[in-house]
Amino acid sequence: QGYDNMIVPIVDMLKYASPMSYDVLSYVVLAQLSTPSKDRLKQDGLNVSLWMHSLSSFCGNLYKKYPSVELVGLLQYIANTLKSGQSLQLLLLRDLVTKMSGIEVLEDISHEQLLAQAGGETLRNVVTDLLGIAKNTKRSSTRLKDSLVKHGLVMPLFLLIAQQRSACAYTTDTPHLKMLGELYDRCQETLDQFQAFLASQLSPAQYAELLPTLGELCGSYQLEPEVAFFIARPALGALNAAAAAAKAAAAAKGKDDKLALKEEKAAEEGPAPPEEAQQVRDVLPASSWELLSPHLYYTFWSLSLYDIFVPKERYDSEVKRLRRQVEEIDRYQAPFGVSHADPDQKAAALKRKKDKERCLTNQDKLKLELQEQTAHHKLVMVRLKE
């Protein structure tokens, strides 16, 4: 807790520990985190204590390297502390998600990297590789997802993070405005990170099964409409697609072919929002709907940057960069033969071959993804014009 440079060596050393030792370690970590006599803030009241930073980083590294270590107790502890208004525990959750999933909060990125966030998964992953963010997290991210889903902690944690965004200014025992602003930013960043993690691990249908309705999010859980839509957005596409399919099926079953085809086309271009769209009437005062329709309000908040903007230049730039990489690999291989007697040269040649295959695969994926996003964007624009 006092020497953060010892975290990685200690975590590496734990590979020799027994399963019983891991259980004891989990208990000791919880005991240290919950010690009431320890100050969570430094004496200046503006910064988180060093011991808490170090222990949070240790937990992230530990559970990433050893996914079999019991994790549910720590997640439940985070949920309990957030429920009691301890916003500083978001640091622990943020470190866990960062280390176990590889999804980092990027505080300083270039304009080109920002544009890439409007693209699809492949474009974002390519940019992530350029930033040097480690992505060897398949086992640990799956472990984190399973622990959250099996023990019913997905939405409780999600809702508690969202509620802390509004409540941190009133529940945190600090008089410093700077610290309150930092806590608010940390709540928003953790909310973004947690949503990105869940959206990457769950299909839209699985996400929708865990999600309360918009009416419940804004009413029962007292969330602001923009936060409620942010939480629900990954599932809204699945809900709209289901509504479109149901509408098309009903039309095809009960009406003539010409009319059914017309309604099916309309459903594909922009389905009317499902029951969720009617629930937004209770979100705003009745006077608001005199100038604004629930349909438009629902459509506005349900769309993401991916829906309304296509970063075509960014796609083209990445395809060109990958093409240049392939050309460089080919030029390097051309003048030099591979000596089968030299293991180093053979390993280097094998690595270049894998790099070339990866570049070619990413090129094809980016081209296909650009076509899909462009087609999707056109349908969204048609829906908005209607």
Coordinates of C-alpha atoms in Angstrom, one line a residue:
Q1 CA 0.0 0.0 0.0
G2 CA 3.0 2.3 0.5
Y3 CA 5.2 1.3 -2.4
D4 CA 3.4 1.3 -5.8
N5 CA 6.5 0.1 -7.6
M6 CA 6.2 -3.2 -5.8
I7 CA 2.8 -4.0 -7.1
V8 CA 3.8 -5.9 -10.3
P9 CA 6.6 -8.0 -8.7
I10 CA 4.3 -9.0 -5.9
V11 CA 1.5 -10.0 -8.3
D12 CA 4.0 -12.0 -10.3
M13 CA 5.2 -13.7 -7.2
L14 CA 1.6 -14.8 -6.3
K15 CA 1.7 -17.5 -9.1
Y16 CA 3.3 -19.8 -6.5
A17 CA 0.4 -19.3 -4.0
S18 CA -2.1 -22.0 -3.2
P19 CA -5.9 -21.6 -3.8
M20 CA -6.3 -21.3 0.0
S21 CA -3.8 -18.4 -0.1
Y22 CA -5.9 -16.6 -2.8
D23 CA -9.0 -16.9 -0.6
V24 CA -7.1 -15.4 2.3
L25 CA -5.7 -12.7 0.2
S26 CA -9.2 -11.7 -1.0
Y27 CA -10.4 -11.4 2.6
V28 CA -7.3 -9.3 3.6
V29 CA -7.9 -7.0 0.7
L30 CA -11.5 -6.4 1.7
A31 CA -10.4 -5.9 5.3
Q32 CA -7.9 -3.3 4.3
L33 CA -10.4 -1.5 2.0
S34 CA -13.1 -1.4 4.7
T35 CA -10.9 -0.2 7.6
P36 CA -12.8 2.9 8.9
S37 CA -9.7 4.4 10.6
K38 CA -7.9 5.0 7.2
D39 CA -8.3 8.3 5.5
R40 CA -9.5 8.1 1.9
L41 CA -8.2 11.6 1.2
K42 CA -4.9 13.2 1.9
Q43 CA -4.6 15.9 4.5
D44 CA -5.1 18.6 1.9
G45 CA -8.6 17.2 1.1
L46 CA -8.0 17.5 -2.6
N47 CA -6.4 14.1 -3.6
V48 CA -7.1 10.5 -2.9
S49 CA -4.7 8.8 -0.4
L50 CA -1.7 7.0 -1.8
W51 CA -2.7 3.7 0.0
M52 CA -6.0 3.7 -1.8
H53 CA -4.5 4.4 -5.2
S54 CA -1.9 1.6 -4.7
L55 CA -4.4 -0.9 -3.3
S56 CA -6.8 -0.2 -6.2
S57 CA -4.0 -0.7 -8.7
F58 CA -3.0 -3.9 -6.9
C59 CA -6.5 -5.3 -7.2
G60 CA -6.7 -4.5 -10.9
N61 CA -3.4 -6.3 -11.6
L62 CA -4.2 -9.2 -9.4
Y63 CA -7.6 -10.1 -10.9
K64 CA -6.4 -9.6 -14.4
K65 CA -3.5 -12.0 -14.0
Y66 CA -5.4 -14.6 -11.9
P67 CA -9.0 -14.6 -13.1
S68 CA -9.8 -17.6 -10.9
V69 CA -9.4 -15.6 -7.7
E70 CA -12.8 -15.0 -6.0
L71 CA -14.1 -11.6 -7.4
V72 CA -17.7 -11.4 -6.3
G73 CA -17.0 -10.3 -2.8
L74 CA -15.1 -7.3 -4.0
L75 CA -17.8 -6.4 -6.5
Q76 CA -20.4 -6.7 -3.8
Y77 CA -18.3 -4.5 -1.5
I78 CA -18.1 -1.8 -4.2
A79 CA -21.9 -1.9 -4.6
N80 CA -22.5 -1.6 -0.9
T81 CA -20.1 1.3 -0.5
L82 CA -21.6 3.1 -3.4
K83 CA -25.0 2.6 -2.0
S84 CA -23.9 4.2 1.3
G85 CA -22.6 7.3 -0.7
Q86 CA -18.8 6.6 -0.8
S87 CA -18.0 7.9 -4.3
L88 CA -14.3 7.4 -3.8
Q89 CA -14.8 3.7 -4.3
L90 CA -15.3 4.4 -8.0
L91 CA -11.5 4.4 -8.2
L92 CA -11.5 0.7 -7.3
L93 CA -14.1 -0.2 -9.9
R94 CA -12.4 1.9 -12.5
D95 CA -9.1 0.1 -12.0
L96 CA -10.7 -3.3 -12.1
V97 CA -12.5 -2.6 -15.4
T98 CA -9.4 -1.0 -16.9
K99 CA -7.0 -3.8 -16.1
M100 CA -9.5 -6.7 -16.7
S101 CA -11.1 -5.5 -19.9
G102 CA -8.4 -3.2 -21.4
I103 CA -11.0 -0.4 -21.8
E104 CA -9.2 2.7 -20.6
V105 CA -10.5 6.2 -20.0
L106 CA -8.6 8.3 -22.5
E107 CA -8.2 11.8 -21.1
D108 CA -5.9 13.2 -23.8
I109 CA -6.5 12.1 -27.3
S110 CA -5.9 13.7 -30.7
H111 CA -8.7 14.9 -33.1
E112 CA -8.1 11.9 -35.4
Q113 CA -8.5 9.5 -32.4
L114 CA -11.6 11.3 -31.4
L115 CA -13.1 10.9 -34.8
A116 CA -12.4 7.1 -34.7
Q117 CA -14.7 6.8 -31.7
A118 CA -17.6 7.5 -34.2
G119 CA -16.7 4.4 -36.2
G120 CA -17.4 0.8 -35.7
E121 CA -15.7 -1.7 -33.4
T122 CA -12.9 -2.5 -35.9
L123 CA -11.9 1.1 -36.3
R124 CA -11.9 1.7 -32.6
N125 CA -9.8 -1.5 -32.0
V126 CA -7.3 -0.4 -34.6
V127 CA -6.9 3.0 -32.9
T128 CA -6.6 1.2 -29.5
D129 CA -3.7 -0.8 -30.9
L130 CA -2.0 2.5 -32.1
L131 CA -2.3 4.0 -28.6
G132 CA -0.5 1.0 -27.2
I133 CA -3.3 -0.2 -24.9
A134 CA -2.9 -3.8 -23.9
K135 CA -5.8 -6.0 -25.2
N136 CA -4.7 -9.5 -23.9
T137 CA -7.7 -9.5 -21.6
K138 CA -10.1 -12.1 -23.1
R139 CA -10.0 -14.4 -20.1
S140 CA -10.1 -11.7 -17.4
S141 CA -12.9 -9.7 -19.2
T142 CA -15.0 -12.8 -19.6
R143 CA -14.5 -13.5 -15.9
L144 CA -15.6 -10.0 -14.9
K145 CA -18.6 -10.2 -17.1
D146 CA -19.6 -13.7 -15.7
S147 CA -19.2 -12.5 -12.1
L148 CA -21.4 -9.5 -12.8
V149 CA -24.2 -11.4 -14.7
K150 CA -24.4 -14.5 -12.6
H151 CA -24.7 -12.7 -9.3
G152 CA -27.1 -10.0 -10.6
L153 CA -24.6 -7.1 -10.1
V154 CA -24.7 -5.6 -13.6
M155 CA -27.6 -3.2 -13.3
P156 CA -27.2 -2.5 -9.5
L157 CA -23.6 -1.3 -10.2
F158 CA -24.7 0.6 -13.3
L159 CA -27.5 2.4 -11.5
L160 CA -25.4 3.2 -8.4
I161 CA -22.7 4.8 -10.6
A162 CA -25.3 6.8 -12.4
Q163 CA -26.9 7.9 -9.1
Q164 CA -23.5 8.9 -7.7
R165 CA -23.1 11.2 -10.6
S166 CA -25.9 13.4 -9.2
A167 CA -25.4 12.7 -5.5
C168 CA -21.6 13.0 -5.1
A169 CA -21.8 16.7 -4.5
Y170 CA -24.1 16.1 -1.5
T171 CA -22.8 12.9 0.0
T172 CA -19.1 13.5 -0.1
D173 CA -17.5 14.9 3.1
T174 CA -15.2 17.4 1.5
P175 CA -15.6 21.2 1.4
H176 CA -13.3 21.7 -1.6
L177 CA -15.0 22.6 -4.8
K178 CA -12.1 21.2 -6.9
M179 CA -12.5 17.7 -5.3
L180 CA -16.2 17.7 -5.9
G181 CA -15.6 18.6 -9.6
E182 CA -13.1 15.8 -9.8
L183 CA -15.5 13.3 -8.3
Y184 CA -18.2 14.3 -10.7
D185 CA -15.8 13.8 -13.7
R186 CA -14.7 10.4 -12.2
C187 CA -18.4 9.3 -12.0
Q188 CA -19.0 10.3 -15.6
E189 CA -15.8 8.6 -16.8
T190 CA -16.6 5.4 -14.9
L191 CA -20.1 5.4 -16.2
D192 CA -18.8 5.7 -19.8
Q193 CA -16.2 3.0 -19.2
F194 CA -18.7 0.6 -17.6
Q195 CA -21.2 1.0 -20.5
A196 CA -18.4 0.4 -23.0
F197 CA -17.4 -2.7 -21.2
L198 CA -21.0 -4.1 -21.0
A199 CA -21.7 -3.2 -24.7
S200 CA -18.5 -5.1 -25.7
Q201 CA -19.3 -8.2 -23.7
L202 CA -23.1 -8.6 -24.1
S203 CA -25.2 -8.8 -27.2
P204 CA -27.9 -6.2 -27.6
A205 CA -30.5 -8.8 -26.7
Q206 CA -28.7 -9.9 -23.6
Y207 CA -28.2 -6.3 -22.6
A208 CA -31.9 -5.6 -23.1
E209 CA -32.9 -8.5 -20.8
L210 CA -31.0 -7.0 -17.9
L211 CA -32.2 -3.4 -18.5
P212 CA -35.2 -1.8 -16.7
T213 CA -37.6 0.2 -18.8
L214 CA -37.0 3.9 -19.4
G215 CA -39.9 4.7 -17.2
E216 CA -38.3 2.8 -14.3
L217 CA -34.9 4.4 -14.9
C218 CA -36.3 7.9 -14.7
G219 CA -39.1 7.2 -12.2
S220 CA -38.1 4.5 -9.7
Y221 CA -34.4 5.2 -9.9
Q222 CA -34.6 9.0 -10.2
L223 CA -32.1 9.2 -13.1
E224 CA -31.9 12.2 -15.4
P225 CA -33.3 11.4 -18.9
E226 CA -30.0 11.8 -20.6
V227 CA -28.4 9.3 -18.2
A228 CA -31.3 6.9 -18.6
F229 CA -31.0 7.0 -22.4
F230 CA -27.2 6.6 -22.2
I231 CA -27.6 3.4 -20.1
A232 CA -30.3 2.1 -22.4
R233 CA -28.8 3.1 -25.8
P234 CA -26.9 -0.2 -26.5
A235 CA -30.2 -2.1 -26.3
L236 CA -32.5 0.4 -28.1
G237 CA -31.2 -0.8 -31.5
A238 CA -32.3 -4.3 -30.6
L239 CA -35.7 -3.1 -29.4
N240 CA -36.3 -1.1 -32.6
A241 CA -35.2 -4.0 -34.7
A242 CA -37.6 -6.3 -32.9
A243 CA -40.4 -3.8 -33.4
A244 CA -39.6 -3.6 -37.1
A245 CA -39.6 -7.4 -37.5
A246 CA -42.9 -7.8 -35.6
K247 CA -44.5 -5.1 -37.7
A248 CA -43.3 -6.6 -40.9
A249 CA -44.5 -10.1 -39.9
A250 CA -47.9 -8.8 -39.0
A251 CA -48.3 -6.9 -42.2
A252 CA -47.2 -9.9 -44.3
K253 CA -49.6 -12.2 -42.5
G254 CA -52.8 -10.1 -42.5
K255 CA -52.6 -7.9 -45.6
D256 CA -52.0 -8.2 -49.3
D257 CA -48.5 -8.6 -50.6
K258 CA -48.2 -5.0 -51.9
L259 CA -49.2 -3.4 -48.7
A260 CA -47.1 -5.8 -46.7
L261 CA -44.0 -5.0 -48.8
K262 CA -44.6 -1.3 -48.3
E263 CA -44.9 -1.6 -44.5
E264 CA -41.9 -3.9 -44.3
K265 CA -39.8 -1.3 -46.2
A266 CA -41.0 1.4 -43.9
A267 CA -40.1 -0.7 -40.9
E268 CA -36.6 -1.3 -42.2
E269 CA -36.0 2.4 -42.9
G270 CA -37.1 3.6 -39.5
P271 CA -39.4 1.8 -37.2
A272 CA -41.6 3.7 -35.0
P273 CA -40.2 3.4 -31.4
P274 CA -41.7 0.6 -29.3
E275 CA -43.4 0.9 -26.0
E276 CA -40.4 2.8 -24.6
A277 CA -41.3 5.8 -26.7
Q278 CA -44.6 6.1 -24.9
Q279 CA -43.0 6.0 -21.5
V280 CA -41.0 9.2 -22.2
R281 CA -44.2 11.2 -21.8
D282 CA -43.7 11.0 -18.0
V283 CA -40.1 12.2 -18.2
L284 CA -40.9 15.8 -19.0
P285 CA -43.8 18.1 -18.0
A286 CA -47.0 17.8 -20.1
S287 CA -46.4 21.3 -21.5
S288 CA -43.2 20.1 -23.1
W289 CA -45.1 17.9 -25.5
E290 CA -47.0 20.9 -27.0
L291 CA -44.0 21.7 -29.2
L292 CA -42.1 18.4 -29.1
S293 CA -43.4 14.9 -29.9
P294 CA -42.4 11.9 -27.8
H295 CA -41.3 10.2 -31.1
L296 CA -38.8 12.9 -31.9
Y297 CA -37.6 13.1 -28.3
Y298 CA -37.1 9.3 -28.2
T299 CA -35.3 9.3 -31.5
F300 CA -32.9 12.1 -30.5
W301 CA -31.8 10.5 -27.3
S302 CA -31.6 6.9 -28.7
L303 CA -29.1 7.8 -31.4
S304 CA -25.4 7.6 -30.9
L305 CA -22.5 9.3 -32.7
Y306 CA -22.2 6.1 -34.8
D307 CA -25.7 6.6 -36.1
I308 CA -25.4 10.3 -37.3
F309 CA -21.8 10.6 -38.4
V310 CA -19.6 8.5 -40.6
P311 CA -15.8 9.2 -40.2
K312 CA -15.0 8.2 -43.8
E313 CA -11.7 10.1 -43.9
R314 CA -10.6 8.2 -40.8
Y315 CA -11.5 4.9 -42.4
D316 CA -9.6 5.8 -45.6
S317 CA -6.6 7.0 -43.6
E318 CA -6.4 3.7 -41.6
V319 CA -6.8 1.6 -44.8
K320 CA -3.9 3.5 -46.4
R321 CA -1.8 3.1 -43.3
L322 CA -2.4 -0.6 -43.2
R323 CA -1.6 -0.8 -47.0
R324 CA 1.7 1.0 -46.4
Q325 CA 2.6 -1.5 -43.6
V326 CA 2.0 -4.4 -45.9
E327 CA 4.2 -2.8 -48.6
E328 CA 7.0 -2.3 -46.0
I329 CA 6.8 -5.9 -44.9
D330 CA 7.0 -7.1 -48.5
R331 CA 10.0 -4.8 -49.2
Y332 CA 11.8 -6.1 -46.1
Q333 CA 11.2 -9.7 -47.1
A334 CA 12.2 -9.4 -50.7
P335 CA 15.9 -8.8 -50.5
F336 CA 16.5 -11.2 -47.6
G337 CA 16.1 -14.9 -47.7
V338 CA 15.2 -16.9 -44.6
S339 CA 17.8 -19.2 -43.3
H340 CA 16.1 -22.2 -41.8
A341 CA 19.2 -22.9 -39.7
D342 CA 18.9 -19.5 -37.9
P343 CA 16.0 -19.6 -35.4
D344 CA 16.0 -15.8 -34.9
Q345 CA 15.5 -15.1 -38.6
K346 CA 12.9 -17.8 -38.8
A347 CA 11.0 -16.3 -35.8
A348 CA 11.3 -12.8 -37.3
A349 CA 9.9 -14.0 -40.6
L350 CA 7.0 -15.8 -38.9
K351 CA 6.2 -12.6 -37.0
R352 CA 6.3 -10.5 -40.3
K353 CA 3.9 -13.1 -41.9
K354 CA 1.4 -12.8 -39.0
D355 CA 1.7 -9.0 -39.1
K356 CA 0.9 -9.0 -42.8
E357 CA -2.1 -11.3 -42.3
R358 CA -3.4 -9.0 -39.5
C359 CA -3.0 -5.9 -41.7
L360 CA -4.8 -7.5 -44.6
T361 CA -7.6 -8.8 -42.4
N362 CA -8.1 -5.4 -40.8
Q363 CA -8.1 -3.7 -44.2
D364 CA -11.0 -6.0 -45.3
K365 CA -12.9 -5.5 -42.1
L366 CA -12.5 -1.7 -42.2
K367 CA -13.8 -1.6 -45.8
L368 CA -16.8 -3.7 -45.0
E369 CA -17.5 -1.8 -41.8
L370 CA -17.5 1.5 -43.7
Q371 CA -20.0 0.1 -46.1
E372 CA -22.3 -1.1 -43.3
Q373 CA -22.0 2.2 -41.3
T374 CA -22.7 4.3 -44.5
A375 CA -25.8 2.2 -45.3
H376 CA -27.0 2.5 -41.6
H377 CA -26.4 6.2 -41.6
K378 CA -28.6 6.7 -44.7
L379 CA -31.5 4.8 -43.0
V380 CA -31.1 7.0 -39.9
M381 CA -31.2 10.1 -42.0
V382 CA -34.3 8.9 -43.8
R383 CA -35.9 8.3 -40.4
L384 CA -35.0 11.8 -39.1
K385 CA -36.4 13.5 -42.2
E386 CA -39.7 11.7 -41.8

